[in-house]
XYZ file of C-alpha atoms in Angstrom:
516
model
C 1.586 -12.191 37.790
C -0.100 -15.544 37.329
C -3.004 -14.533 39.566
C -3.460 -11.308 37.612
C -3.530 -13.214 34.340
C -6.101 -15.644 35.644
C -8.323 -12.960 37.061
C -11.460 -12.388 35.013
C -11.006 -9.001 33.358
C -13.813 -9.385 30.855
C -14.883 -11.867 28.238
C -12.570 -12.364 25.223
C -15.502 -11.511 22.940
C -15.980 -8.086 24.532
C -12.258 -7.342 24.818
C -11.715 -8.135 21.155
C -14.697 -6.049 20.111
C -13.365 -3.052 22.074
C -9.956 -3.554 20.454
C -11.490 -3.727 16.970
C -13.620 -0.648 17.581
C -10.647 1.457 18.682
C -8.542 0.242 15.750
C -11.282 1.567 13.461
C -11.451 4.812 15.438
C -7.692 5.334 15.275
C -7.601 4.461 11.564
C -9.616 7.609 10.810
C -6.516 9.619 11.740
C -3.641 7.335 10.724
C -5.083 4.851 8.202
C -3.758 5.006 4.647
C -5.464 7.359 2.219
C -4.235 8.414 -1.197
C -2.758 11.951 -1.400
C -5.409 12.762 -3.999
C -8.311 11.117 -2.165
C -11.351 13.346 -1.664
C -11.896 11.572 1.677
C -9.097 13.741 3.054
C -11.335 16.753 2.501
C -14.198 15.419 4.610
C -14.491 17.802 7.515
C -14.123 15.287 10.413
C -11.179 13.529 8.719
C -9.464 16.795 7.859
C -9.938 18.114 11.409
C -8.381 15.027 12.986
C -5.491 14.679 10.544
C -4.517 18.337 10.703
C -4.107 18.205 14.492
C -0.689 16.740 15.396
C -1.735 15.982 18.976
C -4.770 13.972 17.829
C -2.604 12.121 15.315
C -0.073 11.271 18.042
C -2.883 10.021 20.271
C -4.374 7.995 17.412
C -1.092 6.170 16.800
C -1.139 4.950 20.390
C -4.850 4.118 20.152
C -4.186 1.861 17.145
C -1.192 0.205 18.829
C -2.933 -0.273 22.184
C -6.131 -1.552 20.571
C -4.125 -4.018 18.488
C -2.405 -5.366 21.585
C -5.791 -5.620 23.306
C -7.098 -7.727 20.435
C -4.079 -10.033 20.775
C -4.830 -10.407 24.505
C -8.469 -11.212 23.690
C -7.314 -13.893 21.259
C -5.056 -15.455 23.893
C -7.866 -15.413 26.467
C -10.186 -17.012 23.914
C -7.687 -19.831 23.367
C -7.408 -20.406 27.114
C -11.196 -20.468 27.526
C -11.549 -23.008 24.698
C -9.391 -25.479 26.604
C -11.265 -24.879 29.862
C -14.753 -25.186 28.318
C -14.479 -27.335 25.185
C -18.212 -28.106 24.973
C -19.183 -25.173 22.729
C -15.669 -24.140 21.700
C -16.333 -24.188 17.947
C -19.338 -21.880 18.205
C -17.439 -19.424 20.415
C -14.492 -19.252 18.019
C -16.739 -18.547 15.029
C -18.832 -15.956 16.887
C -15.761 -14.167 18.267
C -14.105 -14.108 14.843
C -17.170 -12.553 13.213
C -17.723 -10.025 16.004
C -14.078 -8.904 15.853
C -13.913 -8.833 12.057
C -17.075 -6.833 11.326
C -15.759 -3.477 12.657
C -12.316 -4.102 11.144
C -13.914 -4.558 7.729
C -14.746 -0.837 7.602
C -11.444 0.485 8.992
C -9.341 2.823 6.880
C -6.518 0.581 5.523
C -3.755 -0.052 8.066
C -0.602 -2.168 8.339
C 0.074 -2.036 4.579
C -0.596 -0.004 1.435
C -0.871 -2.997 -0.879
C -4.602 -2.416 -1.440
C -3.663 0.740 -3.334
C -1.040 -1.180 -5.319
C -3.808 -3.528 -6.456
C -5.727 -0.515 -7.734
C -2.663 0.749 -9.601
C -1.968 -2.634 -11.177
C -5.618 -2.953 -12.149
C -5.347 0.381 -13.951
C -2.187 -0.857 -15.669
C -4.095 -3.871 -16.946
C -7.088 -1.775 -17.981
C -4.731 0.583 -19.838
C -3.225 -2.232 -21.882
C 0.126 -2.350 -20.042
C 1.924 -5.533 -18.975
C 2.585 -5.439 -15.192
C 5.416 -7.957 -15.688
C 7.218 -5.349 -17.810
C 5.831 -1.995 -16.625
C 5.752 -0.439 -13.163
C 2.779 1.466 -11.791
C 4.479 4.770 -12.674
C 3.478 4.048 -16.279
C -0.048 5.297 -15.500
C -0.996 8.912 -14.874
C -1.735 9.985 -11.316
C -0.388 6.786 -9.779
C 0.984 8.558 -6.702
C -2.339 10.206 -5.868
C -3.978 6.773 -5.652
C -1.918 6.056 -2.521
C 0.512 3.529 -3.986
C 3.745 3.066 -2.060
C 6.574 4.613 -4.160
C 8.467 1.296 -3.946
C 5.938 0.018 -6.514
C 6.658 2.881 -8.944
C 9.013 0.888 -11.191
C 8.644 -2.564 -9.640
C 7.300 -5.462 -11.669
C 4.324 -7.242 -10.165
C 4.951 -10.474 -8.195
C 1.358 -11.651 -8.704
C -0.023 -14.301 -11.020
C -2.285 -13.796 -14.057
C -5.515 -14.690 -12.262
C -5.067 -11.918 -9.713
C -4.049 -9.446 -12.433
C -7.264 -10.318 -14.242
C -9.221 -9.834 -11.007
C -7.496 -6.476 -10.480
C -8.526 -5.394 -13.953
C -12.146 -6.452 -13.464
C -12.321 -4.783 -10.037
C -10.923 -1.480 -11.280
C -13.263 -1.483 -14.278
C -16.236 -2.219 -12.012
C -15.327 0.622 -9.629
C -14.975 3.281 -12.315
C -12.546 6.044 -11.402
C -12.994 5.636 -7.649
C -9.951 4.177 -5.835
C -12.011 4.061 -2.627
C -14.629 1.759 -4.174
C -11.863 -0.381 -5.684
C -10.110 -0.647 -2.303
C -13.418 -1.670 -0.717
C -13.953 -4.368 -3.346
C -10.428 -5.751 -2.935
C -10.930 -5.892 0.816
C -14.264 -7.680 0.296
C -12.467 -10.282 -1.830
C -9.963 -10.813 1.011
C -12.708 -11.143 3.645
C -14.674 -13.656 1.577
C -11.405 -15.518 0.989
C -10.807 -15.763 4.752
C -14.303 -17.239 5.167
C -13.669 -19.800 2.386
C -10.247 -20.652 3.811
C -11.766 -21.189 7.277
C -14.570 -23.336 5.841
C -12.164 -25.726 4.126
C -9.766 -25.676 7.083
C -12.720 -26.829 9.210
C -13.561 -29.600 6.731
C -9.936 -30.770 6.659
C -9.877 -30.779 10.466
C -12.989 -32.984 10.589
C -11.592 -35.242 7.863
C -8.299 -35.696 9.717
C -9.846 -35.909 13.226
C -8.179 -32.673 14.367
C -9.920 -30.388 16.870
C -11.738 -27.906 14.563
C -12.084 -25.232 17.268
C -8.308 -25.085 17.704
C -7.800 -24.997 13.934
C -10.218 -22.082 13.518
C -8.695 -20.317 16.521
C -5.414 -20.243 14.576
C -6.927 -19.777 11.101
C -9.944 -17.530 11.582
C -9.655 -15.714 14.921
C -5.911 -15.097 14.785
C -4.882 -11.411 14.974
C -2.294 -12.125 12.255
C -5.178 -13.038 9.939
C -7.448 -10.204 11.107
C -4.729 -7.544 10.769
C -3.268 -8.665 7.447
C -6.263 -10.083 5.593
C -9.326 -8.273 6.969
C -7.799 -4.826 7.614
C -4.886 -4.798 5.146
C -6.764 -6.887 2.549
C -3.726 -8.805 1.274
C -4.322 -11.086 -1.688
C -2.557 -13.878 0.224
C -6.006 -14.562 1.685
C -7.272 -15.488 -1.791
C -4.161 -17.552 -2.492
C -4.669 -19.514 0.741
C -8.395 -19.950 0.118
C -7.702 -21.663 -3.208
C -4.771 -23.626 -1.756
C -6.567 -24.946 1.341
C -9.607 -25.849 -0.782
C -7.286 -27.646 -3.202
C -5.730 -29.649 -0.362
C -9.193 -30.636 0.851
C -10.275 -31.945 -2.570
C -6.955 -33.749 -2.995
C -7.531 -35.542 0.321
C -11.083 -36.342 -0.823
C -9.724 -38.059 -3.964
C -10.814 -35.368 -6.427
C -7.382 -34.704 -7.970
C -8.465 -32.720 -11.039
C -10.485 -30.280 -8.915
C -7.487 -30.062 -6.571
C -5.103 -29.314 -9.450
C -7.394 -26.587 -10.798
C -7.759 -24.973 -7.371
C -4.013 -25.042 -6.719
C -3.509 -23.618 -10.211
C -5.853 -20.783 -9.255
C -3.747 -20.276 -6.130
C -0.590 -20.064 -8.277
C -2.465 -17.614 -10.490
C -2.832 -15.344 -7.463
C 0.691 -15.714 -6.022
C 3.192 -17.997 -7.800
C 4.724 -19.207 -4.527
C 1.734 -21.574 -4.295
C 3.478 -23.720 -6.932
C 4.931 -25.578 -3.917
C 1.511 -27.204 -3.482
C 1.445 -28.840 -6.936
C 3.783 -31.729 -6.025
C 1.696 -32.340 -2.903
C -1.409 -32.889 -5.019
C 0.598 -35.377 -7.102
C 1.805 -37.207 -3.974
C -1.734 -37.501 -2.580
C -3.026 -38.557 -6.021
C -0.410 -41.346 -6.239
C -1.760 -42.869 -3.021
C -0.196 -44.451 0.059
C 1.519 -47.242 -1.880
C 3.086 -44.869 -4.367
C 6.416 -45.489 -6.016
C 8.716 -42.822 -7.380
C 7.670 -43.804 -10.898
C 3.956 -43.431 -10.187
C 4.568 -40.195 -8.275
C 6.503 -38.670 -11.169
C 3.660 -39.665 -13.510
C 1.129 -37.728 -11.459
C 3.541 -34.837 -11.054
C 3.799 -34.585 -14.824
C 0.001 -34.586 -15.160
C -0.442 -31.864 -12.531
C 2.258 -29.660 -14.086
C 0.894 -30.071 -17.620
C -2.685 -29.251 -16.571
C -1.603 -26.286 -14.456
C 0.776 -24.875 -17.086
C -1.878 -25.232 -19.785
C -4.475 -23.312 -17.757
C -2.057 -20.538 -16.793
C -0.670 -20.421 -20.332
C -4.093 -19.974 -21.896
C -4.964 -17.276 -19.365
C -1.629 -15.488 -19.885
C -2.152 -15.577 -23.651
C -5.717 -14.269 -23.332
C -4.544 -11.389 -21.137
C -1.491 -10.771 -23.346
C 0.919 -11.003 -20.375
C 2.497 -14.414 -20.927
C 4.473 -16.283 -18.249
C 6.164 -13.249 -16.702
C 5.189 -14.464 -13.235
C 7.765 -17.299 -13.467
C 10.615 -14.807 -13.065
C 9.264 -13.682 -9.684
C 10.003 -17.136 -8.217
C 13.788 -16.826 -8.600
C 14.319 -13.210 -7.597
C 15.304 -12.313 -4.015
C 13.163 -9.515 -2.633
C 14.422 -5.954 -2.787
C 12.961 -5.255 0.668
C 14.747 -6.632 3.718
C 13.450 -7.187 7.219
C 15.452 -6.985 10.434
C 13.904 -10.182 11.801
C 14.593 -12.355 8.729
C 17.488 -14.768 9.502
C 18.886 -14.505 5.965
C 18.853 -10.723 6.146
C 20.636 -10.786 9.520
C 23.344 -13.002 8.017
C 23.602 -10.823 4.882
C 23.989 -7.647 6.950
C 26.608 -9.323 9.157
C 28.563 -10.512 6.113
C 28.368 -7.114 4.440
C 29.407 -5.422 7.668
C 32.384 -7.754 8.083
C 33.658 -6.914 4.601
C 32.967 -3.228 5.206
C 35.064 -3.309 8.386
C 38.083 -4.143 6.239
C 37.312 -1.360 3.763
C 35.834 -3.722 1.161
C 32.534 -3.487 -0.678
C 29.973 -5.296 1.458
C 27.096 -5.248 -1.052
C 28.352 -8.144 -3.175
C 28.853 -10.639 -0.312
C 25.485 -9.605 1.157
C 23.806 -10.349 -2.173
C 25.693 -13.642 -2.453
C 24.263 -14.665 0.927
C 20.749 -13.956 -0.357
C 21.258 -15.941 -3.562
C 22.817 -18.834 -1.636
C 19.740 -18.765 0.621
C 17.494 -18.993 -2.445
C 19.533 -21.994 -3.607
C 19.253 -23.588 -0.179
C 15.515 -22.931 -0.265
C 15.214 -24.852 -3.535
C 17.282 -27.738 -2.146
C 15.258 -27.979 1.077
C 11.893 -27.806 -0.703
C 13.085 -30.432 -3.225
C 14.162 -32.707 -0.344
C 10.778 -32.268 1.366
C 9.019 -33.313 -1.846
C 11.405 -36.097 -2.902
C 12.343 -37.795 0.370
C 11.030 -41.320 0.838
C 10.510 -40.722 4.541
C 7.008 -41.450 5.763
C 5.871 -37.810 6.033
C 2.235 -36.743 5.901
C 1.653 -34.907 2.567
C 0.034 -31.923 4.290
C 3.034 -31.745 6.631
C 5.266 -31.722 3.539
C 3.319 -28.716 2.302
C 3.673 -26.878 5.617
C 7.397 -27.669 5.771
C 7.904 -26.519 2.183
C 6.253 -23.158 2.825
C 8.114 -22.744 6.116
C 11.478 -23.373 4.444
C 10.565 -20.839 1.769
C 9.727 -18.203 4.373
C 12.675 -18.804 6.714
C 15.228 -18.801 3.865
C 13.932 -15.539 2.420
C 15.331 -12.080 3.295
C 11.749 -10.843 3.039
C 9.371 -12.104 5.734
C 6.209 -10.033 5.844
C 3.766 -10.862 8.669
C 1.294 -12.279 6.153
C 3.998 -14.725 4.998
C 4.055 -16.074 8.544
C 0.291 -16.571 8.219
C 0.956 -19.099 5.436
C 2.958 -21.305 7.797
C 0.695 -20.922 10.822
C -2.431 -21.759 8.797
C -0.867 -24.770 7.067
C 0.486 -26.204 10.327
C -2.960 -25.640 11.846
C -4.623 -27.874 9.243
C -1.883 -30.470 9.749
C -2.882 -30.522 13.400
C -0.681 -28.798 15.972
C -0.204 -30.923 19.079
C -0.699 -29.510 22.536
C 2.569 -28.597 24.177
C 5.691 -27.171 22.599
C 4.310 -27.067 19.035
C 1.279 -25.050 20.153
C 3.446 -22.720 22.225
C 5.676 -22.028 19.202
C 2.647 -21.301 16.998
C 1.164 -18.955 19.589
C 4.473 -17.153 20.196
C 4.967 -16.722 16.431
C 1.421 -15.357 16.163
C 2.065 -12.824 18.938
C 5.358 -11.760 17.359
C 3.987 -11.267 13.857
C 0.824 -9.603 15.140
C 3.076 -7.051 16.870
C 5.176 -6.670 13.713
C 1.936 -5.924 11.841
C 1.004 -3.275 14.394
C 4.462 -1.723 13.972
C 4.026 -1.220 10.216
C 4.058 2.448 9.160
C 0.967 4.627 9.411
C -0.251 7.492 7.250
C 0.919 10.359 9.428
C 2.178 13.854 8.677
C 5.877 14.668 8.334
C 5.818 16.621 11.593
C 4.528 13.591 13.494
C 6.725 11.186 11.538
C 9.789 13.283 12.311
C 9.096 13.459 16.036
C 11.923 11.253 17.325
C 10.549 11.091 20.864
C 7.124 9.954 19.625
C 8.765 7.355 17.379
C 10.874 6.003 20.250
C 7.868 5.832 22.583
C 5.785 4.010 19.932
C 8.614 1.533 19.307
C 9.076 0.874 23.019
C 5.304 0.523 23.440
C 5.027 -2.082 20.674
C 8.231 -3.956 21.590
C 7.454 -3.927 25.292
C 3.879 -4.994 24.639
C 4.955 -7.897 22.429
C 7.614 -9.115 24.869
C 5.208 -8.739 27.797
C 2.551 -10.784 25.999
C 4.958 -13.609 25.180
C 6.339 -13.630 28.745
C 2.819 -13.505 30.191
C 1.767 -16.381 27.952
C 4.770 -18.429 29.109
C 3.931 -17.701 32.755
C 0.283 -18.583 32.211
C 1.267 -21.862 30.541
C 3.889 -22.458 33.254
C 6.674 -22.540 30.681
C 10.335 -21.947 31.395
C 13.569 -22.332 29.442
C 14.353 -25.412 31.514
C 10.949 -26.949 30.852
C 11.187 -26.221 27.114
C 14.595 -27.921 27.036
C 13.136 -30.899 28.875
C 10.261 -31.177 26.390
C 12.665 -31.004 23.456
C 14.684 -33.852 24.976
C 11.498 -35.866 25.542
C 10.503 -35.295 21.924
C 13.904 -36.513 20.712
C 13.680 -39.564 22.934
C 10.217 -40.407 21.547
C 11.539 -40.097 17.980
C 14.545 -42.305 18.761
C 12.287 -44.914 20.369
C 9.925 -44.843 17.384
C 12.868 -45.396 15.004
C 14.095 -48.345 17.055
C 10.605 -49.870 17.082
C 10.303 -49.484 13.289
C 13.739 -51.024 12.794
C 12.841 -53.945 15.073
C 9.534 -54.477 13.275
C 11.350 -54.438 9.926
C 13.910 -56.966 11.157
C 11.157 -59.290 12.413
C 9.274 -59.031 9.119
C 12.471 -59.773 7.188
C 13.226 -62.774 9.408
C 9.734 -64.214 8.866
C 9.903 -63.835 5.082
C 10.607 -67.276 3.542
C 13.815 -67.565 1.551
């Protein structure tokens, strides 16, 4: 197996390009289109989508091409370590070459682009998305919006609602043009995010090629931001830029950028205390830190308040921070625990819904406690690491973990600087897993294809087997084993214990030398 993996099967650049091209090709048959879209009536599209066999084939083309792109990304990472001389250039070139075809694919992996169109029409129609669902507008279903959004209140901040309104107004009555514009915003956001991630890497003496390999070339980013066009790309662009300016001692610019990030997705509020911590400096006290926290909160709240008042939508986004998601995912630890608890009560003939919901609310409480500890602890923790830990706690303790949520954590840990070894292996394995979860997201296929149990089982086995095979192959290539991982964990613990003892000894010596 190891010899096969090391055999030259083609350059990563070419493999990724082939994968991207076939994703685009398959998206013509199974990419998301609104039921009322006139694109469905184009002769080539209609011919492909009306043929069940071609649709079946296209589902496997999209899945196989996605897995091929993941393999190309892994090979690129391996080649960067072997030939570090021009690693940065190769990462940037590969990312652009892979992304260009994907930028014109029919939307895959998510229907949120159509939800943005619907919410933009809500705003343009004078509705408040914090009070009204998309079903309040005529013809919402024909746009292509997922029915789960019909009566749901928006989880987005006022800045993105304003952008949705402007985009919809600029595109006229064409959902296709609006979708294209929203995707363009996401692609530009990825470029901005990568630019500031690179600058942070240089500032912190972290290998920029490795950072961009995780931030720019990652299939999790390409699938969820370039193809699916999620607004998380814009949130992260503002957030990473804000972190950069905070590190560069431009706190007001940092506060405004993080405020813009909150205005896209309120979860970015976790970054505000980090700006205050960096602003307070290395010799900060709790009193000085609280002072800068107050300043950052006041400035941010004032900006968002003025914008909410101008748009006539207020602070409705605040409520989205305390509400557990209505969607659950099988791989979310909290959801697994909630299902187990509900099942246990159900086994005794009791209502399992209440205990399941209690688990979710307890997890939200634990999330608040953990994030508060990360921000308040006096331990000597790098501020950017605090940010990454805060976002990771928020994701892990949520019953809803979309693949693009995982991108938050991977990107933030990348700019912290992921060490070679176990930390890198965990980041890569998480990237493979969530890339495969992205590929497994539903496609726009007919009821006859959707209802084909055999086809569904084969697709599931294909994706699951492909993901497991990639992780196993990566472990073999990196000569990893369960025993070796355990050994590295023990070595890490020993290093931490030794470092604590050295700090304690240094403190004792300093105390002894201090005159009475």
